[in-house]
Short mmCIF file of C-alpha atoms in Angstrom, two decimals:
data_model
loop_
_atom_site.label_atom_id
_atom_site.label_comp_id
_atom_site.label_asym_id
_atom_site.label_seq_id
_atom_site.Cartn_x
_atom_site.Cartn_y
_atom_site.Cartn_z
CA UNK A 1 -32.35 -54.96 -66.91
CA UNK A 2 -30.22 -51.93 -67.69
CA UNK A 3 -27.57 -52.27 -70.35
CA UNK A 4 -25.62 -49.06 -70.68
CA UNK A 5 -22.71 -50.07 -72.84
CA UNK A 6 -20.33 -52.88 -73.58
CA UNK A 7 -16.64 -53.05 -74.26
CA UNK A 8 -16.08 -55.36 -77.21
CA UNK A 9 -12.66 -56.95 -77.13
CA UNK A 10 -10.79 -57.74 -80.33
CA UNK A 11 -8.34 -60.58 -79.78
CA UNK A 12 -4.96 -60.19 -81.43
CA UNK A 13 -4.74 -62.53 -84.40
CA UNK A 14 -3.19 -62.90 -87.82
CA UNK A 15 -6.58 -63.29 -89.50
CA UNK A 16 -7.22 -61.09 -92.51
CA UNK A 17 -11.00 -60.76 -92.63
CA UNK A 18 -12.66 -57.82 -94.30
CA UNK A 19 -16.20 -56.58 -94.50
CA UNK A 20 -17.90 -57.47 -97.73
CA UNK A 21 -18.73 -54.01 -99.06
CA UNK A 22 -15.75 -51.86 -98.15
CA UNK A 23 -12.56 -51.21 -100.05
CA UNK A 24 -9.74 -53.40 -98.79
CA UNK A 25 -6.80 -51.38 -97.52
CA UNK A 26 -3.95 -53.15 -95.80
CA UNK A 27 -5.05 -54.06 -92.30
CA UNK A 28 -3.61 -51.92 -89.54
CA UNK A 29 -1.91 -54.36 -87.12
CA UNK A 30 -3.77 -54.88 -83.87
CA UNK A 31 -0.56 -54.97 -81.83
CA UNK A 32 1.71 -51.97 -81.28
CA UNK A 33 5.48 -51.74 -81.80
CA UNK A 34 7.73 -50.30 -79.09
CA UNK A 35 11.04 -48.46 -79.50
CA UNK A 36 12.92 -51.76 -79.59
CA UNK A 37 10.81 -52.99 -82.50
CA UNK A 38 8.95 -55.50 -80.32
CA UNK A 39 5.23 -56.20 -80.75
CA UNK A 40 3.33 -55.36 -77.56
CA UNK A 41 -0.26 -55.32 -76.40
CA UNK A 42 -1.34 -52.16 -74.55
CA UNK A 43 -2.35 -52.54 -70.90
CA UNK A 44 -6.01 -51.86 -71.60
CA UNK A 45 -6.19 -54.65 -74.16
CA UNK A 46 -4.54 -57.13 -71.83
CA UNK A 47 -6.89 -56.18 -69.00
CA UNK A 48 -9.94 -56.43 -71.26
CA UNK A 49 -8.87 -59.94 -72.21
CA UNK A 50 -8.87 -60.83 -68.52
CA UNK A 51 -5.11 -61.13 -68.20
CA UNK A 52 -3.36 -60.28 -64.96
CA UNK A 53 -1.87 -56.78 -65.06
CA UNK A 54 0.34 -54.75 -62.74
CA UNK A 55 -2.36 -52.13 -62.31
CA UNK A 56 -5.89 -51.28 -63.36
CA UNK A 57 -5.91 -49.41 -66.69
CA UNK A 58 -7.42 -45.93 -66.67
CA UNK A 59 -9.65 -44.57 -69.39
CA UNK A 60 -12.85 -42.55 -69.63
CA UNK A 61 -15.88 -43.45 -71.66
CA UNK A 62 -16.31 -39.82 -72.76
CA UNK A 63 -12.90 -38.19 -72.71
CA UNK A 64 -13.29 -35.14 -74.96
CA UNK A 65 -15.52 -32.23 -74.06
CA UNK A 66 -16.11 -28.81 -72.61
CA UNK A 67 -13.93 -29.41 -69.54
CA UNK A 68 -10.87 -28.99 -71.79
CA UNK A 69 -9.98 -25.41 -72.74
CA UNK A 70 -8.37 -26.52 -76.01
CA UNK A 71 -11.67 -28.13 -77.00
CA UNK A 72 -13.66 -24.98 -76.19
CA UNK A 73 -11.23 -22.93 -78.27
CA UNK A 74 -11.49 -25.38 -81.17
CA UNK A 75 -15.30 -25.17 -81.07
CA UNK A 76 -15.07 -21.49 -81.97
CA UNK A 77 -13.41 -22.41 -85.26
CA UNK A 78 -15.53 -25.53 -85.89
CA UNK A 79 -18.91 -24.69 -84.33
CA UNK A 80 -20.84 -27.85 -85.28
CA UNK A 81 -20.35 -31.31 -83.85
CA UNK A 82 -20.31 -32.88 -87.28
CA UNK A 83 -17.48 -30.63 -88.39
CA UNK A 84 -15.48 -31.61 -85.34
CA UNK A 85 -16.14 -35.32 -85.80
CA UNK A 86 -16.11 -35.63 -89.60
CA UNK A 87 -13.04 -33.57 -90.53
CA UNK A 88 -10.26 -36.11 -89.90
CA UNK A 89 -7.61 -33.70 -88.63
CA UNK A 90 -10.08 -32.08 -86.25
CA UNK A 91 -11.42 -35.41 -84.99
CA UNK A 92 -7.85 -36.56 -84.35
CA UNK A 93 -6.99 -33.39 -82.46
CA UNK A 94 -10.09 -33.66 -80.26
CA UNK A 95 -9.34 -37.34 -79.63
CA UNK A 96 -5.78 -36.55 -78.60
CA UNK A 97 -6.53 -33.58 -76.32
CA UNK A 98 -7.66 -35.58 -73.27
CA UNK A 99 -5.03 -38.23 -73.91
CA UNK A 100 -2.30 -35.60 -73.89
CA UNK A 101 -3.70 -34.01 -70.74
CA UNK A 102 -4.27 -37.16 -68.71
CA UNK A 103 -2.14 -39.86 -70.37
CA UNK A 104 -4.97 -42.37 -70.15
CA UNK A 105 -4.37 -45.97 -71.20
CA UNK A 106 -6.91 -45.62 -74.01
CA UNK A 107 -7.43 -42.96 -76.67
CA UNK A 108 -11.03 -42.89 -77.89
CA UNK A 109 -12.02 -41.78 -81.38
CA UNK A 110 -14.05 -38.58 -81.28
CA UNK A 111 -17.22 -39.41 -83.15
CA UNK A 112 -20.92 -40.14 -82.62
CA UNK A 113 -23.05 -43.28 -82.73
CA UNK A 114 -25.17 -41.66 -85.47
CA UNK A 115 -22.19 -41.00 -87.75
CA UNK A 116 -22.83 -44.01 -90.05
CA UNK A 117 -26.54 -43.21 -90.61
CA UNK A 118 -26.13 -41.17 -93.85
CA UNK A 119 -24.35 -44.18 -95.32
CA UNK A 120 -27.56 -46.14 -94.72
CA UNK A 121 -29.75 -43.55 -96.43
CA UNK A 122 -30.76 -41.76 -93.22
CA UNK A 123 -29.73 -38.13 -92.88
CA UNK A 124 -29.36 -36.50 -89.48
CA UNK A 125 -28.17 -33.33 -87.83
CA UNK A 126 -26.95 -32.54 -84.35
CA UNK A 127 -28.47 -29.45 -82.79
CA UNK A 128 -26.06 -28.07 -80.20
CA UNK A 129 -28.94 -27.58 -77.74
CA UNK A 130 -31.44 -30.32 -78.71
CA UNK A 131 -29.04 -33.08 -79.70
CA UNK A 132 -29.50 -35.47 -82.67
CA UNK A 133 -32.38 -34.66 -85.01
CA UNK A 134 -33.66 -37.17 -87.60
CA UNK A 135 -36.73 -37.23 -89.84
CA UNK A 136 -38.94 -39.78 -88.00
CA UNK A 137 -39.00 -43.23 -89.60
CA UNK A 138 -42.43 -44.77 -89.07
CA UNK A 139 -43.51 -46.45 -92.31
CA UNK A 140 -42.44 -49.27 -94.61
CA UNK A 141 -41.66 -46.66 -97.28
CA UNK A 142 -39.15 -45.11 -94.89
CA UNK A 143 -37.57 -48.48 -94.13
CA UNK A 144 -37.33 -49.40 -97.80
CA UNK A 145 -35.17 -46.32 -98.40
CA UNK A 146 -32.49 -47.73 -96.12
CA UNK A 147 -29.54 -49.55 -97.67
CA UNK A 148 -26.40 -51.36 -96.58
CA UNK A 149 -23.55 -49.03 -95.73
CA UNK A 150 -20.25 -48.88 -97.56
CA UNK A 151 -18.17 -47.32 -94.78
CA UNK A 152 -15.19 -46.52 -96.99
CA UNK A 153 -17.45 -44.27 -99.06
CA UNK A 154 -19.83 -43.06 -96.37
CA UNK A 155 -17.34 -42.42 -93.56
CA UNK A 156 -13.77 -42.37 -94.90
CA UNK A 157 -12.95 -39.77 -92.26
CA UNK A 158 -13.43 -42.44 -89.57
CA UNK A 159 -10.83 -44.71 -91.13
CA UNK A 160 -8.40 -41.85 -91.68
CA UNK A 161 -8.76 -40.62 -88.10
CA UNK A 162 -8.22 -44.09 -86.62
CA UNK A 163 -5.13 -44.71 -88.72
CA UNK A 164 -3.68 -41.38 -87.67
CA UNK A 165 -4.43 -41.99 -84.00
CA UNK A 166 -2.56 -45.29 -84.12
CA UNK A 167 0.48 -43.35 -85.37
CA UNK A 168 0.16 -40.54 -82.84
CA UNK A 169 -0.29 -42.36 -79.53
CA UNK A 170 2.42 -44.23 -77.62
CA UNK A 171 2.77 -48.01 -78.00
CA UNK A 172 1.35 -48.43 -74.48
CA UNK A 173 -1.92 -46.77 -75.50
CA UNK A 174 -4.90 -48.61 -76.99
CA UNK A 175 -7.00 -46.87 -79.65
CA UNK A 176 -10.73 -47.35 -79.19
CA UNK A 177 -13.54 -47.04 -81.71
CA UNK A 178 -17.24 -47.41 -81.01
CA UNK A 179 -20.65 -48.10 -82.49
CA UNK A 180 -24.23 -47.74 -81.34
CA UNK A 181 -26.40 -50.84 -81.12
CA UNK A 182 -29.52 -51.17 -83.30
CA UNK A 183 -32.14 -50.56 -80.62
CA UNK A 184 -30.54 -47.35 -79.40
CA UNK A 185 -30.10 -46.10 -82.97
CA UNK A 186 -33.70 -47.08 -83.73
CA UNK A 187 -34.96 -44.86 -80.90
CA UNK A 188 -33.53 -41.83 -82.71
CA UNK A 189 -34.88 -42.98 -86.06
CA UNK A 190 -38.41 -43.62 -84.81
CA UNK A 191 -38.68 -40.77 -82.28
CA UNK A 192 -36.88 -38.26 -84.50
CA UNK A 193 -34.78 -36.94 -81.61
CA UNK A 194 -33.80 -37.62 -78.03
CA UNK A 195 -36.77 -38.66 -75.91
CA UNK A 196 -37.60 -39.15 -72.25
CA UNK A 197 -40.46 -41.62 -72.60
CA UNK A 198 -39.76 -43.26 -76.00
CA UNK A 199 -43.48 -43.45 -76.70
CA UNK A 200 -43.24 -43.76 -80.49
CA UNK A 201 -40.85 -46.70 -80.56
CA UNK A 202 -42.78 -48.43 -77.77
CA UNK A 203 -45.97 -47.94 -79.77
CA UNK A 204 -44.30 -49.38 -82.87
CA UNK A 205 -43.05 -52.38 -80.89
CA UNK A 206 -46.62 -53.03 -79.72
CA UNK A 207 -48.60 -52.28 -82.90
CA UNK A 208 -46.09 -52.94 -85.72
CA UNK A 209 -43.35 -55.23 -84.40
CA UNK A 210 -42.45 -56.46 -87.91
CA UNK A 211 -41.72 -52.89 -88.96
CA UNK A 212 -39.47 -52.33 -85.95
CA UNK A 213 -37.68 -55.63 -86.54
CA UNK A 214 -37.03 -54.59 -90.14
CA UNK A 215 -35.44 -51.34 -88.94
CA UNK A 216 -33.35 -53.18 -86.36
CA UNK A 217 -32.15 -55.77 -88.87
CA UNK A 218 -31.11 -53.10 -91.37
CA UNK A 219 -29.24 -51.26 -88.65
CA UNK A 220 -27.52 -54.41 -87.39
CA UNK A 221 -26.25 -55.31 -90.87
CA UNK A 222 -24.79 -51.85 -91.47
CA UNK A 223 -23.39 -51.37 -87.98
CA UNK A 224 -21.58 -54.70 -88.37
CA UNK A 225 -19.93 -53.38 -91.50
CA UNK A 226 -19.03 -50.12 -89.77
CA UNK A 227 -17.49 -51.96 -86.82
CA UNK A 228 -15.41 -54.08 -89.20
CA UNK A 229 -14.29 -50.95 -91.00
CA UNK A 230 -13.06 -49.46 -87.75
CA UNK A 231 -11.14 -52.64 -86.96
CA UNK A 232 -9.57 -52.70 -90.41
CA UNK A 233 -8.39 -49.14 -89.88
CA UNK A 234 -6.80 -49.60 -86.49
CA UNK A 235 -9.38 -49.75 -83.70
CA UNK A 236 -8.02 -52.20 -81.14
CA UNK A 237 -11.07 -52.16 -78.89
CA UNK A 238 -14.64 -51.35 -79.83
CA UNK A 239 -17.15 -49.94 -77.38
CA UNK A 240 -20.70 -50.86 -78.26
CA UNK A 241 -23.46 -48.71 -76.81
CA UNK A 242 -27.05 -49.76 -76.25
CA UNK A 243 -27.82 -46.88 -73.93
CA UNK A 244 -31.59 -46.82 -74.30
CA UNK A 245 -32.10 -50.58 -74.12
CA UNK A 246 -32.29 -49.99 -70.38
CA UNK A 247 -35.82 -48.66 -70.94
CA UNK A 248 -37.00 -52.09 -72.11
CA UNK A 249 -38.55 -54.78 -69.96
CA UNK A 250 -36.52 -58.02 -69.81
CA UNK A 251 -38.92 -59.68 -72.29
CA UNK A 252 -38.77 -56.77 -74.73
CA UNK A 253 -35.01 -56.56 -74.33
CA UNK A 254 -34.74 -60.21 -75.36
CA UNK A 255 -36.85 -59.53 -78.45
CA UNK A 256 -35.75 -56.09 -79.65
CA UNK A 257 -32.21 -55.56 -78.34
CA UNK A 258 -30.24 -58.71 -77.57
CA UNK A 259 -30.64 -60.50 -80.94
CA UNK A 260 -29.34 -57.48 -82.84
CA UNK A 261 -26.39 -56.98 -80.50
CA UNK A 262 -25.55 -60.61 -81.18
CA UNK A 263 -25.78 -60.07 -84.94
CA UNK A 264 -23.01 -57.48 -84.70
CA UNK A 265 -20.80 -59.57 -82.47
CA UNK A 266 -21.28 -62.69 -84.59
CA UNK A 267 -20.48 -60.85 -87.82
CA UNK A 268 -17.22 -59.51 -86.46
CA UNK A 269 -16.34 -62.87 -84.95
CA UNK A 270 -17.03 -64.74 -88.20
CA UNK A 271 -15.28 -62.18 -90.39
CA UNK A 272 -12.14 -62.11 -88.30
CA UNK A 273 -12.13 -65.55 -86.70
CA UNK A 274 -11.64 -63.73 -83.40
CA UNK A 275 -12.93 -64.82 -80.06
CA UNK A 276 -14.74 -61.90 -78.48
CA UNK A 277 -15.61 -61.11 -74.92
CA UNK A 278 -18.00 -58.48 -73.60
CA UNK A 279 -17.67 -56.52 -70.40
CA UNK A 280 -20.89 -54.79 -69.37
CA UNK A 281 -20.48 -51.44 -67.67
#
């Protein structure tokens, strides 16, 4: 079984759910308003709901990057990934660059799946050559230092960037946020960096499964809050990534990945009274 990512659809509704720990700004409407003042759903949202559309919507899972000259120029001024993703104006500009160039049906927030980790008590860095670097988490003492995220305090730049993107794009464009699923995030926490074999987390699953389940549960609770925060601030679709769950056997996937994906989906569904659908890519 290889689960790469999922597109998590947010149905349009008048519900006013909020996550329990965040500040409660006015919800950004899930629908867009056209020039005539009419409420419309972007093509990508309608297609994700399974509705019949005149054409297939076009978007790219990773839109920003080195193929765009404006991005390469911006990197000279903001050399680290965290600067580019955590300074709201910069994150908005990077998000808009590919949308301006290609006029895709979706505009994806420029961020990283590890962005919420400091809000859980887990610091990280992104080495431009190595990738994400985290102090390995392999003991109960490490797990006990984790705490539930308050996204409005830990990642206010995410909310600000999403709100701005909703104002900047055309009514026909959907704004997408995203989160990483617990198992994929746990691979970085346990391994300490990107890995090819994932030996440390596999060893933990075999020798200390309760410890790994504790990490996964903590992650699921905070990622749920972070997903809700993105919705509150204007994300109309949420991509959820469980990139490294594809390294699990079907039995291990059912134990260490699927239940924690479901925790996130259920929390959003319950909090918003939305009916969600998943499209696996």
